[in-house]
Coordinates of C-alpha atoms in Angstrom, one line a residue:
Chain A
X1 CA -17.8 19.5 101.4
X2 CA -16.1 20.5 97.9
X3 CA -12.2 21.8 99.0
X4 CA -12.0 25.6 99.2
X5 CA -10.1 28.0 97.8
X6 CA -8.0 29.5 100.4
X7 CA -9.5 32.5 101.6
X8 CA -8.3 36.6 100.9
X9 CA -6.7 37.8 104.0
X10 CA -9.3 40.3 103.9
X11 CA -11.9 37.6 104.0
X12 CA -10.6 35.5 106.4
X13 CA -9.9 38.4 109.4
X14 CA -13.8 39.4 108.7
X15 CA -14.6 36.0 109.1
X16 CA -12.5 35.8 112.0
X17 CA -13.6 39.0 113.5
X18 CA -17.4 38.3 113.3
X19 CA -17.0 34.6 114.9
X20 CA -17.8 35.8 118.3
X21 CA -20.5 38.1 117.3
X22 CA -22.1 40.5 115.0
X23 CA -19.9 44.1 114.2
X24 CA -20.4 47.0 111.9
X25 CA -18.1 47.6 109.0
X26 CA -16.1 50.3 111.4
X27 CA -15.6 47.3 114.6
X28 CA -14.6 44.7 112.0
X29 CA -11.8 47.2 110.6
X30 CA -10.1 48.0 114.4
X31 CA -10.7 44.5 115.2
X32 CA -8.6 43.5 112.4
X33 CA -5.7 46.4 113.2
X34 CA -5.7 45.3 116.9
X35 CA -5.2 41.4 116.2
X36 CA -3.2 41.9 113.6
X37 CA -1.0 44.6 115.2
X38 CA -1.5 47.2 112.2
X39 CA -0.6 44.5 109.7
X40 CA -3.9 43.9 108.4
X41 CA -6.1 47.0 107.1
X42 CA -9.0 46.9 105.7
X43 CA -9.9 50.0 103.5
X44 CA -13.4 50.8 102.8
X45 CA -13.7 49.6 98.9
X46 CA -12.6 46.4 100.1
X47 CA -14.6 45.8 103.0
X48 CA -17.8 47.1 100.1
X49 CA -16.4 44.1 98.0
X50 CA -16.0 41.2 100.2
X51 CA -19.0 42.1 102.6
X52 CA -20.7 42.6 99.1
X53 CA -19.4 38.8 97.9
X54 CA -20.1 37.2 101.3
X55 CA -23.1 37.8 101.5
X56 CA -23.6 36.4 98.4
X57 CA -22.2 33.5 99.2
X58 CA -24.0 33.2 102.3
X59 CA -21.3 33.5 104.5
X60 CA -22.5 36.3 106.2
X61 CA -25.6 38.4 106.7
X62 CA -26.7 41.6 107.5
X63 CA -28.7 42.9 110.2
X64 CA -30.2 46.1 110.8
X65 CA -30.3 47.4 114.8
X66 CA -33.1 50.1 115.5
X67 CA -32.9 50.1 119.1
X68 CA -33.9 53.3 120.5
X69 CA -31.7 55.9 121.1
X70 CA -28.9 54.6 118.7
X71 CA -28.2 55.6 115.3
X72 CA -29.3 52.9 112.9
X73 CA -26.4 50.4 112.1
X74 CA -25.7 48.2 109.7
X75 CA -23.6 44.9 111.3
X76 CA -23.1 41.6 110.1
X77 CA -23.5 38.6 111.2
X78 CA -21.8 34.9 110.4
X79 CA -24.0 32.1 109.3
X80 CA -23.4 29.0 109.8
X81 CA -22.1 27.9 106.5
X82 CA -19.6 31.1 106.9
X83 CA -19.1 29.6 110.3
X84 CA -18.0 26.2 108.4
X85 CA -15.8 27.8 106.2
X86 CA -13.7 29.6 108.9
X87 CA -13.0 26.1 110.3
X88 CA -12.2 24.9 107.7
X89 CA -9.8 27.8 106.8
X90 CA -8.2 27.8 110.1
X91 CA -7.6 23.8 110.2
X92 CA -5.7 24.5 106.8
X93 CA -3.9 27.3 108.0
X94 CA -3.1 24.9 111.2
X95 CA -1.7 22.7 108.7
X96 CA 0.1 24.0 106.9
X97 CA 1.8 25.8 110.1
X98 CA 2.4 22.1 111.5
X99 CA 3.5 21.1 108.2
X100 CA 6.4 24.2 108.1
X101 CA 7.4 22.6 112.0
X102 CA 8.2 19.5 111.1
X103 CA 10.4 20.2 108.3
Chain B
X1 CA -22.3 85.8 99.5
X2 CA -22.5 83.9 96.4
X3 CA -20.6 80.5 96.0
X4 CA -17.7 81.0 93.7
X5 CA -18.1 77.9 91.3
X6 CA -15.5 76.5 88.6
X7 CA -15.7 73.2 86.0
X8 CA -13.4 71.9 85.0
X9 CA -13.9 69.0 81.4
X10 CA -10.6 67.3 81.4
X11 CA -11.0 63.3 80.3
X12 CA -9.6 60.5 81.4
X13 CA -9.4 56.7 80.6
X14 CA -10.3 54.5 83.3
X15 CA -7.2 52.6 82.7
X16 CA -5.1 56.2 84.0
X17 CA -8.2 56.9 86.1
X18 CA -5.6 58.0 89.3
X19 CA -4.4 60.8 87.1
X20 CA -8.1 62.1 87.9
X21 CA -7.6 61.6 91.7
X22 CA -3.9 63.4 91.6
X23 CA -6.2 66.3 89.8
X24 CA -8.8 66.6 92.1
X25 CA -6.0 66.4 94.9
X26 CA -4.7 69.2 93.1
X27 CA -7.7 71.6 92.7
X28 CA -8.1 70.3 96.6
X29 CA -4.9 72.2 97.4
X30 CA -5.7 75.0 95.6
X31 CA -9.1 75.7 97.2
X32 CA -11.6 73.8 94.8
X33 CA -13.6 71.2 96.4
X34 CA -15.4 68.9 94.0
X35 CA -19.4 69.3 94.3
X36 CA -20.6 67.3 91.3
X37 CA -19.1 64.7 88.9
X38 CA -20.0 63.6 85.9
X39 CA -19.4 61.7 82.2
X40 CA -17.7 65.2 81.0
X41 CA -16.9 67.7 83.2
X42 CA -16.9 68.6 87.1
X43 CA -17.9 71.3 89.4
X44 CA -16.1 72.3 92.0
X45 CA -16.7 75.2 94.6
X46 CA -14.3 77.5 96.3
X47 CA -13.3 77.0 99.9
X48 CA -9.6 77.3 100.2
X49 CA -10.6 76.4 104.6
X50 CA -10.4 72.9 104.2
X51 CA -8.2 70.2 101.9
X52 CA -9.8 66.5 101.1
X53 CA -7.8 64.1 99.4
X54 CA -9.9 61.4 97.1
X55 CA -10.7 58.3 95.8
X56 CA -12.4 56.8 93.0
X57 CA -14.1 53.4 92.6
X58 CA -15.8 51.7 89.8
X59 CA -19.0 49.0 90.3
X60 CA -22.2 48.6 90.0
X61 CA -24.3 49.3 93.6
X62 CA -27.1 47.0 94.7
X63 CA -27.2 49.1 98.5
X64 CA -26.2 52.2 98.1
X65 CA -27.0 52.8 101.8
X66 CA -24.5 50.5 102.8
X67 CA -21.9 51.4 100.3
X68 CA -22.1 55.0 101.2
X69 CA -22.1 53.9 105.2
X70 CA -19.3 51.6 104.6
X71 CA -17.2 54.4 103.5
X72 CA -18.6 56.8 105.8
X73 CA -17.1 54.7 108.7
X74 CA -14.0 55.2 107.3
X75 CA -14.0 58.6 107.4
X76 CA -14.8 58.7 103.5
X77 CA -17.3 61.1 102.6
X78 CA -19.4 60.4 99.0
X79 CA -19.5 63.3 96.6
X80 CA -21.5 62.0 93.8
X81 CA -21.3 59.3 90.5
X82 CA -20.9 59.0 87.4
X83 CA -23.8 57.5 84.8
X84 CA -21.3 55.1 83.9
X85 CA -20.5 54.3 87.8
X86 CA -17.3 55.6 88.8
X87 CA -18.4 56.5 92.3
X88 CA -16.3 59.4 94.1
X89 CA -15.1 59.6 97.5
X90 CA -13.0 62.1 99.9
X91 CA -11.6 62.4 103.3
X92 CA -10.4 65.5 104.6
X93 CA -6.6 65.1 104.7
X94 CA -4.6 65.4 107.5
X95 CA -1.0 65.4 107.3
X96 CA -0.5 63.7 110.1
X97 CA -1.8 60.6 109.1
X98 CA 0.0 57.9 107.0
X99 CA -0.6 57.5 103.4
X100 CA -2.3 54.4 103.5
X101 CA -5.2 56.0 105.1
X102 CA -5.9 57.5 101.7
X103 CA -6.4 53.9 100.0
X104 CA -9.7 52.8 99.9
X105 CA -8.3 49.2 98.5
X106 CA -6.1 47.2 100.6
X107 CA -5.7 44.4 98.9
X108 CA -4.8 43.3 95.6
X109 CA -7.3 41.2 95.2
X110 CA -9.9 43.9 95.8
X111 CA -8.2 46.1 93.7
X112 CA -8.1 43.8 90.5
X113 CA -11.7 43.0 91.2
X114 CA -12.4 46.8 90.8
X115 CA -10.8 47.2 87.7
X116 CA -11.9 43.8 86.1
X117 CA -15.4 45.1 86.7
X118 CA -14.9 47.8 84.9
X119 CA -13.0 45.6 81.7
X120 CA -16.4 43.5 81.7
X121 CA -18.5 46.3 81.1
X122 CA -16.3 47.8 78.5
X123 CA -15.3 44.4 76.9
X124 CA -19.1 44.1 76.1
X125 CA -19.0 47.8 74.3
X126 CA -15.6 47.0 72.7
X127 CA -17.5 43.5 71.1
X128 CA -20.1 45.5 70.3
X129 CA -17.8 47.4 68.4
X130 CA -15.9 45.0 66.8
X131 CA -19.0 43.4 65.7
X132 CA -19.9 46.6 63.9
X133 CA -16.6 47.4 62.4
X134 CA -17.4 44.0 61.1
X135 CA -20.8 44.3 59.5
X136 CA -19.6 48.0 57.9
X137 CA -16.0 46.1 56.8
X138 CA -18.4 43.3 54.6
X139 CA -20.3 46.3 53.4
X140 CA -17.1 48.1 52.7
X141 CA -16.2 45.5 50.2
X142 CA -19.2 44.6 48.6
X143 CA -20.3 48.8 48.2
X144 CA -16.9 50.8 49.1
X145 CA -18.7 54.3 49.8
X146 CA -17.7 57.1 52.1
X147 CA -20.5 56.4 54.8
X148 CA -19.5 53.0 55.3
X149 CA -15.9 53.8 55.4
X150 CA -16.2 56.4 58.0
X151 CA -18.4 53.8 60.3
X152 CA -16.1 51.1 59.3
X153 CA -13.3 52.9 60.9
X154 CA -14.8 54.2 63.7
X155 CA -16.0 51.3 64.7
X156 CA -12.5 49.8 64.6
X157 CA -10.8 53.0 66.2
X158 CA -14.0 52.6 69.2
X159 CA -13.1 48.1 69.7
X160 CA -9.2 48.8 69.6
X161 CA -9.1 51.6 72.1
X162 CA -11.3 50.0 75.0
X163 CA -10.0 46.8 74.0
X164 CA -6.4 47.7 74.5
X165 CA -8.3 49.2 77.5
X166 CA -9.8 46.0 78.9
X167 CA -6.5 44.6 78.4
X168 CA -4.4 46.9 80.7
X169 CA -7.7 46.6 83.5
X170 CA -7.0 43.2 83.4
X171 CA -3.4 43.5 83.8
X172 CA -2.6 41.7 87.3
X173 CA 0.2 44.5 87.7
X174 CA -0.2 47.9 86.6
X175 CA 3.9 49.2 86.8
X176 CA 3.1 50.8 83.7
X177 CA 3.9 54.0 83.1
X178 CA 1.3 56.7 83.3
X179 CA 1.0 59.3 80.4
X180 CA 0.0 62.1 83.0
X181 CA -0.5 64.7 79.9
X182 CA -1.2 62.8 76.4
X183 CA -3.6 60.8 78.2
X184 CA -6.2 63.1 79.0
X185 CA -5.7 64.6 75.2
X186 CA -6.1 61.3 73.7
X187 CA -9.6 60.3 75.3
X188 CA -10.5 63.3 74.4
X189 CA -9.5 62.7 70.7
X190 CA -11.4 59.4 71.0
X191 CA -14.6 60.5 72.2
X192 CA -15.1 63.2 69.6
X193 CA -13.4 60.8 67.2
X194 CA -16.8 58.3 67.9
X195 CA -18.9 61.0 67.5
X196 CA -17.8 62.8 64.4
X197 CA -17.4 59.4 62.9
X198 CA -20.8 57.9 63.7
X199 CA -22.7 61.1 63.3
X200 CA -21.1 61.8 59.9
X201 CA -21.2 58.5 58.8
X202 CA -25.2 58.5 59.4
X203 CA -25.3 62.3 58.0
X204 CA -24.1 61.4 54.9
X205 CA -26.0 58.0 54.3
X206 CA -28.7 60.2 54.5
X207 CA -28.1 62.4 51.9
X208 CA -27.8 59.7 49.3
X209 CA -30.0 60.0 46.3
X210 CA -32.6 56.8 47.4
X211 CA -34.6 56.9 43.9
X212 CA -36.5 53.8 42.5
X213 CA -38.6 53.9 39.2
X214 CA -40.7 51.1 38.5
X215 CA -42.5 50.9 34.8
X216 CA -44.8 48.4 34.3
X217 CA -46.3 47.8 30.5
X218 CA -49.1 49.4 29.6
X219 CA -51.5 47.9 26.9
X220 CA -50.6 49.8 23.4
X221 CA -47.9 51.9 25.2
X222 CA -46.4 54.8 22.9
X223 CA -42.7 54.2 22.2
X224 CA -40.2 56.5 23.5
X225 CA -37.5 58.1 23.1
X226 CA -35.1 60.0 25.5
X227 CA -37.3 60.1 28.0
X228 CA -36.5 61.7 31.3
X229 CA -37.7 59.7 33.9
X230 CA -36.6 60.7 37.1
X231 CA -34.2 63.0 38.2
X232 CA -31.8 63.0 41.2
X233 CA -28.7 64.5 43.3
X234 CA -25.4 63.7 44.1
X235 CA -24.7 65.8 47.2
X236 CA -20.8 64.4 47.5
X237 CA -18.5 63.0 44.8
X238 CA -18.5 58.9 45.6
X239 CA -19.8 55.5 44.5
X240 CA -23.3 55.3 43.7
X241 CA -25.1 51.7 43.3
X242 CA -27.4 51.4 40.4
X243 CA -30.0 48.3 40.8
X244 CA -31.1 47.8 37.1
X245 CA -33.9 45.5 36.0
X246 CA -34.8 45.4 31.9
X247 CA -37.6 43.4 30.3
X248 CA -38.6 44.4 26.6
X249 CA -39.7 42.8 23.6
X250 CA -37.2 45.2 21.4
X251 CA -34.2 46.1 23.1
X252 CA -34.5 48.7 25.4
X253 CA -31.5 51.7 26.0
X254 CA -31.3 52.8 29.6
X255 CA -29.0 55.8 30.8
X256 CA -27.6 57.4 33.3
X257 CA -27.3 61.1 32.1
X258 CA -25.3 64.2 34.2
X259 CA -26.1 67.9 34.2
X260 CA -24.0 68.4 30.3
X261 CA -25.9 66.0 29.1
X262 CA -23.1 63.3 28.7
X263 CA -23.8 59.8 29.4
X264 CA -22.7 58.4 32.5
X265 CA -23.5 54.7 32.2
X266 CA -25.5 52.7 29.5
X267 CA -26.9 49.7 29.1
X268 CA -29.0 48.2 26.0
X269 CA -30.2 45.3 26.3
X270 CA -34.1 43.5 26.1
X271 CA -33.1 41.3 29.3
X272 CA -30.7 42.8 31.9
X273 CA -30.8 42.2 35.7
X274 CA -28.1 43.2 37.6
X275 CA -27.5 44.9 40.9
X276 CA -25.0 47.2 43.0
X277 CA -23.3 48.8 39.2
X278 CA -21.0 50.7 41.0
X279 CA -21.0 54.3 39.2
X280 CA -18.1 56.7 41.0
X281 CA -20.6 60.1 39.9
X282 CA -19.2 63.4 41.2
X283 CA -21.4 66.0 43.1
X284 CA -24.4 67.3 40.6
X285 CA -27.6 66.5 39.1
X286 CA -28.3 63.3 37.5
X287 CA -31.0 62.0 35.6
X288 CA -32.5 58.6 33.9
X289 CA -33.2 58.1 30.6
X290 CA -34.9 55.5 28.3
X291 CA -35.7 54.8 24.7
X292 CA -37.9 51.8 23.8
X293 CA -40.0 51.0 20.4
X294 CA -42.5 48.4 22.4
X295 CA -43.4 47.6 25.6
X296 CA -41.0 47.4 28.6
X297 CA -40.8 46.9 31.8
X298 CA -38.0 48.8 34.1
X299 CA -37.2 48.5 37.5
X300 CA -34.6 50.4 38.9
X301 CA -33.0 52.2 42.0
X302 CA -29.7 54.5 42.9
X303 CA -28.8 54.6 46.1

């Protein structure tokens, strides 16, 4: 695999917040807030723009739920090559937090 | 009861584009909620119960029912877009909340990606521009008229305004100052600037004298002298190109004659080809006139 650019913070905690499951736009935001303790926000023209470019890039996909009873909602979902890339983000971030330890 | 509307036609470049949030903040406050946005001018409706603050962003939409449900989850409610694809948002402010709940970008990255979106589209209008400014400069030197002049420098006045434009969008850091008042007068000095300027420009092409004569030799043609050929009008003192072709067995005397019957360019010659004569005529009526003993053959056109 070609080495990554790192990845937005914005991209990475959507990434991050979508590894265990699919979310809506709304989840993926308080997700973020909660692990990040308020650090990390993610307003809505920037979520637009990286759910946008993600999907391009196949990193993520969306999925429609119709179920009855619930309003119809929009969630994404991680594909595997998203999946990939959140390794390989995280073992770089692992890095380079070892790398700060032993210096 | 009826809906008390207002509009408001303020401009703004897209490089001060906040300056139109802090307005519609402002007509917010003072009971005018935005109903419709365009290129122009706004509309805006009274209801002095409720205060929204807003948000603008700039991009081209390939879901619009996502985009519109992204924001909605957020609390953000669309109002409408522009042709050009500024799209506006608002939330209904609440004091109580911090400010950054009012930012619809939270990143920089984001937020550069906005506004280089916006420099690609214009940097494509701004070529186009420079392309023409170009094209009517060449023209300028070869035929200086009026027309050509006036789209020459429109042209240049429409590439170095978005350009400059493109230039700040692509600015990583914008901690440049913001002209809050000029700004809004100077697009608005642009944008009639382009349309005076191209719409002149093409008015007076069009009322350019565009006569050709052409005179082939008849057999045992009668010679003449002095004749009036063709007449035409010069609607606006400037320079005039003559196209002038001669072939004649005696020398042939061609003339450009105004309304006191004075000479304004002559040529005698029995070969003479020569195009773009530059003849500065002021505004009146003009005519040709040619004497020959023998056969000729003319070809010529004013424009």
């Amino acid at each position: 695999m070609k080495k990554s650019e790192p990845l937005s913070e914005s991209y990475y905690y959507i990434l991050l917040c979508l590894a265990k499951g699919a979310n809506h736009g709304y989840g993926i935001m308080q997700m973020t807030e909660e692990l990040s303790k308020g650090d990390v926000k993610i307003g809505s023209g920037t979520m637009y723009g990286a759910t946008s470019n993600m999907m391009k890039k196949g990193w993520i996909r969306e999925i429609v739920s119709d179920g009855a009873g619930f309003e119809r909602r929009r969630q994404y979902q991680l594909t595997d090559s998203g999946r990939d890339i959140l390794r390989a983000e995280i073992k770089r971030l692992k890095r380079m937090l070892e790398n700060a330890e032993e210096v | 009861m009826a809906n008390k509307y207002k509009y408001s036609f303020a401009l703004h470049s897209a490089w001060n584009y906040q300056n139109e949030v802090e307005e519609l903040d402002k007509y917010s406050e003072n009971g005018w909620q935005l109903v419709k946005a365009a290129l122009f001018h706004r509309k805006y409706v009274k209801n002095e119960k409720i205060r929204y603050r807003y948000q603008l962003d700039f991009r081209r939409i390939e879901d619009k029912g996502r985009y519109i449900e992204t924001f909605r989850e957020q609390g953000w409610e669309y109002v409408d877009s522009t042709i050009n694809g500024w799209h506006y948002f608002r939330k209904i402010y609440d004091p109580s909340l911090p400010e950054e709940e009012y930012e619809i970008f939270t990143d920089r990255e984001s937020f550069n990606a906005m506004k280089k979106n916006w420099a690609r589209i214009a940097l494509v209008i701004a070529i186009f521009g420079g392309i023409m400014a170009l094209i009517y400069g060449i023209k300028l030197i070869m035929v200086p008229s009026v027309p050509f002049l006036l789209l020459f420098l429109t042209f240049l006045i429409e590439f170095s305004v978005l350009f400059r434009g493109v230039l700040i969008m692509r600015a990583k850091e914008s901690k440049r100052k913001r002209n809050r008042y000029r700004d809004s007068v100077l697009i608005t000095v642009f944008f009639l600037t382009i349309i005076l300027g191209t719409s002149s420009g093409i008015f007076l092409s069009g009322k350019r004298p565009n006569i050709t004569v052409n005179r082939i030799p008849e057999a045992n043609e009668e010679s003449v002298n002095n004749e009036r050929i063709a007449d035409f009008e010069v609607k606006y003192p400037d320079n005039y190109f003559l196209d002038l072709g001669i072939e004649s067995k005696d020398p042939m005397t061609f003339e450009v004659v105004n309304e006191n019957g004075e000479s304004v360019y002559k040529v005698t010659d029995t070969s003479f080809h020569e195009d773009d004569i530059r003849l500065n005529l002021k505004k009146g009526t003009y005519y040709f006139s040619m004497s020959c003993d023998t056969y000729y053959n003319l070809n010529c056109n004013i424009n």
